[in-house]
Amino acid sequence: MKRPNFVFICTDQQRSDSLGCYGNSIARTPNIDSIAHDGARFDRHITPMQICSPSRATMITGLLPRHHGLAMNGMALSESVLTLPTVLSENGYRTHGVGKQHLQPLLAPADRNMPDSRAFWNKPDSVDWNGPYYGYQTVDLLLGESDTAHLAGHYANWLNKTAPGEWCKLLPESAHEPAPEDLDEIWQSAMPIELHYNTWISDLAVSFLHSMAITDDERERPFYLFISYPDPHHPFDPPSEYAARYDWQAMPQPAVANREREQIPPYCGDLYSWSGSFRESYWAADEGLEAGALLTTDHISESSLQKAIAYTYAMIEMIDDGVGRILAALSENGFVKDTVVVFTSDHGEYLGDHGILHKGPASYRQVTEVSMLMKGPDIIPGLCVGDLTGHVDLTPTILDFAGIRDTIPARDGKSLRPLLTGASTDFREFNFGEYHPTTRKDLYNQTIQTEKWRLTRYPKHPEWGELFNLEEDPGEHFNLFQSPDLRSLVIDLSSILEQQFPPEPNIGNEVICKW
């Protein structure tokens, strides 16, 4: 029997509730939704750290950040850590990655020889480089976010060769209308769709699938294809054609309860001080600013927030179109019955909820809980999984489907396969997560989730805490940490954290640069 292929699709900074299959009536995501329709949707799936690099490293190792060592942006995943692509390639799989990987710092110096860094692409030997990379035999890399994707990497090289000078259309200076003064990261991109990085990623993914069907030998060889879109991460800048499909004035306002920020730890307003240009502050890589760019919405107008929400949906629709092309290529090449398809995101986005934007230390479900969809052989169609699962489970799940078990020692996750085939409903009692700060070391926090509760503690500030009843307050707007009636619950959950997930703020890995 042929071992299954794997197509793993990852987005950047996308909330789970931004998809139609999770009940969103505004989202236009029929292709992504089809994965849930033909397979399984996970409703309580988390990343153990709501920052890009740590989350992505967890996906391909099955380890918590404290164990794989990449605990914050600006660090690199050690090449001594065994990865999912490495194990698969050593067991006969063809492995390829397309798009954003972000397992190394973007600003690492040239002497580090890191392909995820801009400096690497100024070296002569980068011209013909396309791997290997953490077990991927070949890669096509995109570096950074939308407004910097033209500076380095395979996409930048392709764009400069295919359409010299067109790179400027990724920038707000080329937009059809100016960005709002109160948030200068909102605009409609003038980049033609055929030159856009999302189209480039989809094109290469489809080309790879066609290449694996050319000969009988290639068709018989199983493959693992990782496809990573850098959207809908801010800036909020979809191509104009997609932006025009959404009436920003019809967007709902973010969910903010009256005086809710007064009930949580007071650091939110201190992390990104307001300035005339958010983009200028962000890309200056100020060492004094905390990772995640958590920004309060105090100075942002309702109209700007509505545009950010509308443009997020527009970016997601563009990704959905790419996913549709990838799924069609699987069908055209006869791979559907032998292929496991995974869709998820590295973490979420506050998007104005709770009066904050982007991501950061505040461990709300909007940033920690992400979509997870999976379809393929033996996976029950239309299945909805309510068990507590997480990114730590992805590597063991894929290895289980591939018939390669017990290859990565001391992994923190376990295979989801029993849930996917209807064989188990008793999967995990607690989900654990933590946030490793880059500058404000006192903001290190730990989180425990149960089916009903989410508790977050800050070891340096025992007086701080967040306790939410997820059944009665699923949006997490009413912090019950100080409630006298719940002191015993706080003590019990804190004790479980201390015993099963004790604080570990210092993991020993080198911080190379800001990100």
Coordinates of C-alpha atoms in Angstrom, one line a residue:
M1 CA 0.0 0.0 0.0
K2 CA 1.3 3.4 -1.0
R3 CA 2.2 5.6 2.0
P4 CA 0.2 8.9 2.0
N5 CA 1.3 12.2 0.7
F6 CA 1.0 15.3 2.8
V7 CA 0.0 18.8 1.8
F8 CA 0.4 21.2 4.8
I9 CA -1.0 24.7 4.2
C10 CA -0.2 27.3 6.8
T11 CA -1.2 31.0 7.0
D12 CA 0.2 33.7 9.2
Q13 CA -1.7 35.4 12.0
Q14 CA -5.2 34.1 11.1
R15 CA -7.9 33.7 13.7
S16 CA -9.9 30.5 13.6
D17 CA -13.2 32.4 13.5
S18 CA -12.3 34.1 10.2
L19 CA -13.4 31.0 8.2
G20 CA -16.8 30.0 7.0
C21 CA -16.5 26.5 8.4
Y22 CA -16.1 28.0 11.9
G23 CA -19.4 29.9 11.5
N24 CA -18.2 33.2 10.0
S25 CA -20.9 34.6 7.7
I26 CA -18.7 37.3 6.2
A27 CA -15.8 35.1 5.2
R28 CA -15.6 33.8 1.6
T29 CA -13.6 30.7 2.1
P30 CA -15.3 27.9 0.2
N31 CA -12.1 26.0 -0.7
I32 CA -10.7 26.1 2.8
D33 CA -14.2 25.1 4.1
S34 CA -14.2 22.1 1.8
I35 CA -11.3 20.6 3.8
A36 CA -13.5 20.7 6.9
H37 CA -16.5 19.3 4.9
D38 CA -14.5 16.4 3.5
G39 CA -12.6 15.9 6.7
A40 CA -12.3 17.2 10.2
R41 CA -12.5 20.5 12.0
F42 CA -10.8 21.0 15.3
D43 CA -12.5 23.5 17.6
R44 CA -10.0 23.8 20.5
H45 CA -6.7 23.7 18.8
I46 CA -3.9 26.0 20.1
T47 CA -0.4 27.2 19.5
P48 CA 1.7 26.9 22.6
M49 CA 3.2 30.4 21.8
Q50 CA 1.4 33.1 19.9
I51 CA 4.6 34.4 18.1
C52 CA 5.6 33.3 14.6
S53 CA 8.9 31.5 14.9
P54 CA 8.2 29.5 18.1
S55 CA 4.9 28.3 16.8
R56 CA 6.3 27.3 13.4
A57 CA 9.2 25.4 15.1
T58 CA 6.6 23.5 17.3
M59 CA 4.7 22.5 14.1
I60 CA 7.7 20.7 12.6
T61 CA 9.2 19.2 15.8
G62 CA 6.3 18.2 18.0
L63 CA 8.0 20.0 20.9
L64 CA 7.1 22.9 23.1
P65 CA 9.2 26.1 22.6
R66 CA 11.0 25.4 25.9
H67 CA 12.1 22.1 24.4
H68 CA 13.0 22.9 20.8
G69 CA 14.7 26.1 22.0
L70 CA 13.2 28.7 19.6
A71 CA 11.3 30.6 22.2
M72 CA 11.1 34.0 20.5
N73 CA 11.6 35.7 17.2
G74 CA 15.2 36.6 16.8
M75 CA 16.4 33.1 17.7
A76 CA 17.1 30.3 15.3
L77 CA 16.0 26.7 15.5
S78 CA 19.1 24.6 16.1
E79 CA 20.0 22.3 13.2
S80 CA 20.5 19.6 15.8
V81 CA 16.8 19.5 16.6
L82 CA 15.1 16.6 14.7
T83 CA 12.4 17.9 12.4
L84 CA 9.4 16.4 10.7
P85 CA 10.8 17.0 7.1
T86 CA 14.1 15.4 8.1
V87 CA 12.4 12.2 9.4
L88 CA 10.2 12.0 6.3
S89 CA 13.1 12.6 3.9
E90 CA 15.1 9.9 5.6
N91 CA 12.2 7.5 5.1
G92 CA 11.9 8.0 1.4
Y93 CA 9.6 11.1 1.1
R94 CA 10.2 14.0 -1.3
T95 CA 10.1 17.1 0.9
H96 CA 9.6 20.6 -0.4
G97 CA 8.7 24.0 1.2
V98 CA 7.1 27.0 -0.5
G99 CA 6.6 30.4 1.1
K100 CA 7.4 31.8 4.5
Q101 CA 9.3 29.5 6.9
H102 CA 10.7 31.8 9.5
L103 CA 12.8 29.4 11.5
Q104 CA 15.7 31.8 11.6
P105 CA 15.9 35.5 12.2
L106 CA 15.2 37.9 9.3
L107 CA 17.9 40.3 10.5
A108 CA 20.6 37.7 11.2
P109 CA 24.1 38.8 10.0
A110 CA 25.6 37.3 6.8
D111 CA 28.2 35.3 8.8
R112 CA 25.4 33.2 10.3
N113 CA 24.7 31.8 6.8
M114 CA 20.9 31.6 7.5
P115 CA 18.7 31.5 4.4
D116 CA 15.8 33.0 6.3
S117 CA 17.9 36.2 6.7
R118 CA 18.1 39.1 4.3
A119 CA 21.9 39.2 4.6
F120 CA 22.2 35.6 3.2
W121 CA 20.8 36.8 -0.1
N122 CA 23.6 39.3 -0.6
K123 CA 26.1 36.5 -0.7
P124 CA 27.3 35.1 -4.1
D125 CA 26.5 31.5 -3.2
S126 CA 22.8 32.4 -2.6
V127 CA 22.2 32.8 -6.4
D128 CA 21.6 29.1 -7.1
W129 CA 20.6 28.0 -3.5
N130 CA 17.3 26.3 -2.9
G131 CA 18.0 23.9 -0.1
P132 CA 18.4 21.8 1.9
Y133 CA 16.7 23.5 4.8
Y134 CA 15.7 21.8 8.1
G135 CA 14.9 18.5 6.3
Y136 CA 13.3 20.1 3.2
Q137 CA 15.3 18.8 0.3
T138 CA 14.3 22.0 -1.7
V139 CA 12.6 25.3 -0.8
D140 CA 11.3 28.4 -2.4
L141 CA 11.5 31.1 0.3
L142 CA 9.6 34.2 0.9
L143 CA 11.1 36.5 3.6
G144 CA 9.3 38.9 5.8
E145 CA 5.8 40.5 5.4
S146 CA 4.0 41.9 2.4
D147 CA 5.8 45.3 2.3
T148 CA 9.3 43.8 2.6
A149 CA 8.9 40.6 0.6
H150 CA 10.7 42.3 -2.3
L151 CA 14.0 42.7 -0.4
A152 CA 15.4 39.2 -0.3
G153 CA 14.6 35.5 -1.0
H154 CA 13.4 33.5 -3.9
Y155 CA 10.2 35.6 -4.4
A156 CA 12.2 38.8 -4.5
N157 CA 14.6 37.4 -7.0
W158 CA 11.7 36.1 -9.2
L159 CA 9.9 39.4 -9.0
N160 CA 12.9 41.5 -9.9
K161 CA 13.7 39.2 -12.9
T162 CA 10.1 38.8 -14.1
A163 CA 8.9 42.4 -13.7
P164 CA 11.8 44.8 -12.9
G165 CA 10.7 47.8 -10.9
E166 CA 7.3 46.4 -10.1
W167 CA 8.3 45.7 -6.5
C168 CA 7.4 49.3 -5.5
K169 CA 3.7 48.3 -6.0
L170 CA 3.8 46.4 -2.8
L171 CA 4.3 49.6 -0.9
P172 CA 1.7 52.1 0.3
E173 CA 3.2 54.9 -1.8
S174 CA 1.8 53.1 -4.8
A175 CA -1.6 52.5 -3.3
H176 CA -4.7 53.9 -5.0
E177 CA -5.6 55.8 -1.9
P178 CA -3.5 57.0 1.1
A179 CA -3.4 55.0 4.3
P180 CA -5.3 56.4 7.2
E181 CA -3.3 58.8 9.4
D182 CA -4.2 56.9 12.5
L183 CA -2.9 53.6 11.3
D184 CA -0.6 53.7 8.3
E185 CA -0.5 50.0 7.7
I186 CA -3.9 49.9 5.9
W187 CA -4.0 50.2 2.1
Q188 CA -5.0 48.5 -1.1
S189 CA -2.0 47.0 -2.8
A190 CA -1.4 48.1 -6.4
M191 CA 0.6 44.9 -7.1
P192 CA -1.0 43.0 -10.0
I193 CA -2.5 39.7 -8.9
E194 CA -0.3 37.7 -11.3
L195 CA 2.8 39.1 -9.6
H196 CA 1.6 39.0 -6.0
Y197 CA 3.5 36.8 -3.6
N198 CA 0.3 34.8 -2.8
T199 CA -0.1 33.9 -6.5
W200 CA 3.6 33.1 -6.7
I201 CA 3.3 30.7 -3.7
S202 CA 0.2 29.0 -5.2
D203 CA 1.8 28.8 -8.6
L204 CA 4.9 27.0 -7.2
A205 CA 2.8 24.6 -5.1
V206 CA 0.7 23.6 -8.1
S207 CA 3.9 23.2 -10.2
F208 CA 5.4 20.9 -7.6
L209 CA 2.2 18.7 -7.6
H210 CA 2.4 18.5 -11.4
S211 CA 6.0 17.5 -11.2
M212 CA 5.3 14.7 -8.8
A213 CA 2.9 13.1 -11.4
I214 CA 5.2 13.2 -14.5
T215 CA 6.6 9.7 -14.3
D216 CA 5.6 6.5 -12.7
D217 CA 8.6 6.6 -10.4
E218 CA 7.7 10.1 -9.1
R219 CA 4.1 9.2 -8.8
E220 CA 5.0 6.3 -6.6
R221 CA 7.2 8.3 -4.3
P222 CA 5.3 9.9 -1.4
F223 CA 5.8 13.6 -0.8
Y224 CA 5.4 16.2 1.9
L225 CA 4.7 19.7 0.6
F226 CA 4.6 22.6 3.1
I227 CA 2.8 25.7 1.7
S228 CA 3.1 28.9 3.8
Y229 CA 1.3 32.1 3.0
P230 CA 2.5 35.3 4.8
D231 CA -1.0 36.8 5.0
P232 CA -3.3 37.8 6.6
H233 CA -0.5 39.1 8.9
H234 CA -0.4 42.9 9.1
P235 CA 0.0 45.2 7.2
F236 CA -3.6 45.1 6.0
D237 CA -3.0 45.5 2.3
P238 CA -4.8 43.1 -0.1
P239 CA -4.7 43.8 -3.8
S240 CA -7.3 46.3 -4.8
E241 CA -9.4 43.7 -6.7
Y242 CA -9.9 41.7 -3.5
A243 CA -10.3 44.8 -1.2
A244 CA -13.2 46.0 -3.5
R245 CA -15.2 42.9 -2.7
Y246 CA -15.8 44.0 0.9
D247 CA -17.7 47.0 2.2
W248 CA -15.6 48.1 5.1
Q249 CA -18.5 50.2 6.4
A250 CA -20.5 47.0 6.8
M251 CA -17.9 45.3 9.0
P252 CA -18.8 44.6 12.6
Q253 CA -17.0 46.6 15.3
P254 CA -14.4 44.7 17.4
A255 CA -15.7 43.0 20.5
V256 CA -14.8 45.1 23.5
A257 CA -16.7 44.9 26.8
N258 CA -17.1 48.0 29.0
R259 CA -14.0 48.7 31.0
E260 CA -12.6 45.2 30.4
R261 CA -9.0 46.4 30.1
E262 CA -9.2 47.6 33.6
Q263 CA -9.6 44.0 34.8
I264 CA -6.5 42.6 33.2
P265 CA -2.7 43.3 33.9
P266 CA -1.9 46.9 33.0
Y267 CA 1.0 46.4 30.6
C268 CA -1.0 46.5 27.3
G269 CA -0.8 50.3 26.9
D270 CA 2.9 50.3 27.6
L271 CA 4.2 48.0 24.9
Y272 CA 4.0 50.1 21.7
S273 CA 3.9 53.8 22.4
W274 CA 1.8 55.8 19.9
S275 CA 3.7 57.5 17.2
G276 CA 2.8 59.2 13.9
S277 CA 3.9 56.1 11.9
F278 CA 3.4 52.6 13.1
R279 CA 5.2 51.1 10.1
E280 CA 8.3 53.3 10.8
S281 CA 8.4 52.1 14.4
Y282 CA 7.7 48.5 13.5
W283 CA 10.4 48.2 10.8
A284 CA 13.0 50.1 12.9
A285 CA 13.3 46.9 14.9
D286 CA 13.6 48.9 18.1
E287 CA 15.2 46.6 20.7
G288 CA 13.1 48.3 23.4
L289 CA 9.8 47.2 21.9
E290 CA 8.2 44.0 22.9
A291 CA 7.6 41.3 20.2
G292 CA 4.2 41.0 18.6
A293 CA 3.6 44.7 18.1
L294 CA 0.6 44.7 20.6
L295 CA -1.0 48.1 20.0
T296 CA -4.0 49.5 21.9
T297 CA -6.8 50.9 19.7
D298 CA -7.2 54.0 21.8
H299 CA -6.0 56.2 19.0
I300 CA -7.4 54.3 16.1
S301 CA -10.8 55.3 14.7
E302 CA -13.7 53.0 14.2
S303 CA -13.4 53.4 10.4
S304 CA -9.8 52.4 10.4
L305 CA -10.5 49.3 12.5
Q306 CA -13.4 48.4 10.1
K307 CA -11.0 48.7 7.1
A308 CA -8.4 46.5 8.9
I309 CA -11.1 43.9 9.4
A310 CA -12.4 44.1 5.8
Y311 CA -8.9 44.0 4.3
T312 CA -8.2 40.9 6.5
Y313 CA -11.1 39.1 4.9
A314 CA -9.9 40.2 1.5
M315 CA -6.4 38.7 2.1
I316 CA -8.0 35.5 3.4
E317 CA -10.2 35.3 0.2
M318 CA -7.1 35.6 -1.9
I319 CA -5.5 32.7 0.0
D320 CA -8.7 30.7 -0.4
D321 CA -8.5 31.1 -4.1
G322 CA -4.9 29.7 -4.0
V323 CA -6.1 26.8 -1.8
G324 CA -8.7 26.1 -4.5
R325 CA -6.0 25.8 -7.1
I326 CA -3.9 23.5 -5.0
L327 CA -6.9 21.2 -4.2
A328 CA -7.7 21.2 -7.9
A329 CA -4.1 20.2 -8.8
L330 CA -4.4 17.3 -6.3
S331 CA -7.5 16.1 -8.1
E332 CA -6.1 16.6 -11.6
N333 CA -3.0 14.5 -10.8
G334 CA -4.9 11.7 -9.1
F335 CA -3.5 12.4 -5.6
V336 CA -6.7 13.0 -3.7
K337 CA -7.3 9.5 -2.3
D338 CA -3.7 9.1 -1.2
T339 CA -3.1 12.6 0.3
V340 CA -3.6 14.1 3.8
V341 CA -4.3 17.8 3.6
V342 CA -3.8 20.0 6.7
F343 CA -4.8 23.6 7.0
T344 CA -3.8 25.8 10.0
S345 CA -2.1 29.1 11.1
D346 CA 0.8 29.8 13.3
H347 CA -1.2 32.0 15.6
G348 CA -4.1 34.4 15.6
E349 CA -4.7 38.2 15.7
Y350 CA -6.6 40.4 18.3
L351 CA -8.0 42.5 15.4
G352 CA -9.4 45.1 17.8
D353 CA -11.0 42.8 20.2
H354 CA -10.4 43.7 23.8
G355 CA -9.2 47.1 22.6
I356 CA -5.9 45.8 21.2
L357 CA -4.4 45.0 17.8
H358 CA -1.9 42.4 16.4
K359 CA -0.5 39.9 18.9
G360 CA 1.6 39.9 22.1
P361 CA 1.8 38.7 25.7
A362 CA -1.9 38.8 26.3
S363 CA -3.0 35.2 25.8
Y364 CA -6.5 35.7 24.6
R365 CA -8.1 32.9 22.5
Q366 CA -8.0 35.2 19.5
V367 CA -4.3 34.7 19.3
T368 CA -3.7 31.3 20.9
E369 CA -6.6 29.3 19.4
V370 CA -6.3 28.7 15.6
S371 CA -8.0 26.8 12.9
M372 CA -7.0 23.2 12.3
L373 CA -8.6 21.3 9.4
M374 CA -7.5 17.9 8.1
K375 CA -8.8 15.6 5.4
G376 CA -7.4 12.4 3.9
P377 CA -7.5 8.6 4.0
D378 CA -9.4 7.2 6.9
I379 CA -10.4 10.6 8.2
I380 CA -14.2 10.8 8.9
P381 CA -15.8 13.5 6.7
G382 CA -17.7 16.2 8.5
L383 CA -16.1 15.4 11.8
C384 CA -16.0 18.2 14.5
V385 CA -13.4 17.6 17.2
G386 CA -13.9 19.4 20.5
D387 CA -11.0 17.8 22.3
L388 CA -8.0 20.0 23.5
T389 CA -5.4 19.7 20.8
G390 CA -2.4 21.8 19.6
H391 CA 0.4 22.3 17.3
V392 CA 2.6 19.9 19.4
D393 CA 0.4 17.1 17.9
L394 CA 0.9 17.8 14.2
T395 CA 4.3 16.1 13.8
P396 CA 3.3 12.9 15.7
T397 CA 0.1 12.8 13.7
I398 CA 1.8 13.1 10.3
L399 CA 4.4 10.5 11.3
D400 CA 1.6 8.2 12.4
F401 CA -0.2 8.4 9.1
A402 CA 3.2 7.9 7.3
G403 CA 3.7 4.7 9.4
I404 CA 6.9 6.2 11.0
R405 CA 6.4 6.0 14.7
D406 CA 8.7 6.7 17.7
T407 CA 11.3 8.5 15.6
I408 CA 11.4 11.9 17.5
P409 CA 12.3 11.3 21.1
A410 CA 10.7 13.2 24.0
R411 CA 8.1 15.0 21.8
D412 CA 5.4 16.8 23.7
G413 CA 2.4 16.0 21.5
K414 CA 0.7 12.9 20.4
S415 CA -1.0 11.6 17.3
L416 CA -4.5 13.0 16.5
R417 CA -5.2 9.9 14.4
P418 CA -7.5 8.3 17.0
L419 CA -9.7 11.4 17.0
L420 CA -9.7 11.6 13.2
T421 CA -10.9 8.0 12.9
G422 CA -13.5 8.2 15.7
A423 CA -11.6 5.8 17.9
S424 CA -11.0 8.1 20.9
T425 CA -12.7 11.0 22.7
D426 CA -10.5 11.1 25.8
F427 CA -7.5 12.9 24.4
R428 CA -6.1 15.5 26.8
E429 CA -7.2 17.1 30.0
F430 CA -5.2 20.3 29.8
N431 CA -3.6 22.5 27.1
F432 CA -0.5 24.4 28.1
G433 CA 1.1 27.5 26.7
E434 CA 3.6 30.2 27.6
Y435 CA 4.8 33.5 26.3
H436 CA 8.5 34.3 26.2
P437 CA 9.0 38.1 26.1
T438 CA 11.8 39.8 24.2
T439 CA 12.3 42.9 26.3
R440 CA 9.9 43.0 29.2
K441 CA 11.1 39.9 31.0
D442 CA 8.4 40.4 33.7
L443 CA 5.8 39.6 31.1
Y444 CA 6.7 35.9 30.9
N445 CA 3.5 34.1 31.4
Q446 CA 2.0 30.5 31.5
T447 CA -1.4 29.4 30.5
I448 CA -3.5 26.4 31.3
Q449 CA -6.7 25.6 29.4
T450 CA -9.4 23.1 30.4
E451 CA -12.7 22.5 28.6
K452 CA -14.2 25.2 30.7
W453 CA -11.5 27.5 32.0
R454 CA -8.4 29.5 30.9
L455 CA -6.0 30.6 33.6
T456 CA -2.8 32.7 32.9
R457 CA -0.2 33.5 35.5
Y458 CA 2.8 35.8 35.5
P459 CA 5.5 34.4 37.8
K460 CA 7.2 37.8 38.3
H461 CA 3.8 39.3 39.2
P462 CA 1.8 36.9 41.4
E463 CA -0.8 39.6 41.8
W464 CA -1.5 39.5 38.1
G465 CA -3.7 36.9 36.5
E466 CA -6.4 36.1 34.0
L467 CA -9.3 33.6 34.6
F468 CA -12.1 33.2 32.1
N469 CA -15.1 31.0 32.0
L470 CA -15.0 29.8 28.4
E471 CA -18.5 28.4 28.5
E472 CA -20.2 31.5 29.7
D473 CA -17.7 34.0 28.2
P474 CA -16.2 32.4 25.1
G475 CA -14.8 35.8 23.9
E476 CA -12.9 36.2 27.2
H477 CA -14.1 39.7 28.2
F478 CA -14.8 39.3 31.9
N479 CA -11.7 38.5 34.0
L480 CA -12.7 36.5 37.1
F481 CA -9.2 36.2 38.6
Q482 CA -10.0 38.4 41.6
S483 CA -13.4 36.7 42.3
P484 CA -13.4 35.5 45.9
D485 CA -15.7 32.6 44.9
L486 CA -13.1 31.2 42.5
R487 CA -10.0 31.4 44.7
S488 CA -9.9 27.7 45.2
L489 CA -10.1 27.1 41.4
V490 CA -7.2 29.5 40.9
I491 CA -5.2 27.7 43.5
D492 CA -6.0 24.3 42.0
L493 CA -5.2 25.3 38.4
S494 CA -2.0 27.2 39.5
S495 CA -0.9 24.0 41.3
I496 CA -1.4 22.0 38.1
L497 CA 0.7 24.5 36.2
E498 CA 3.4 24.4 38.8
Q499 CA 3.6 20.6 38.8
Q500 CA 3.0 19.8 35.1
F501 CA 4.3 22.9 33.4
P502 CA 6.5 24.8 35.8
P503 CA 7.8 28.2 34.8
E504 CA 10.9 28.1 32.5
P505 CA 11.5 31.7 31.4
N506 CA 15.2 31.0 30.5
I507 CA 15.6 28.4 27.8
G508 CA 19.3 29.2 27.0
N509 CA 19.1 29.8 23.3
E510 CA 20.9 32.8 21.8
V511 CA 19.0 35.9 20.8
I512 CA 20.7 36.9 17.6
C513 CA 18.7 40.0 16.7
K514 CA 15.3 41.7 17.1
W515 CA 13.6 39.3 14.6

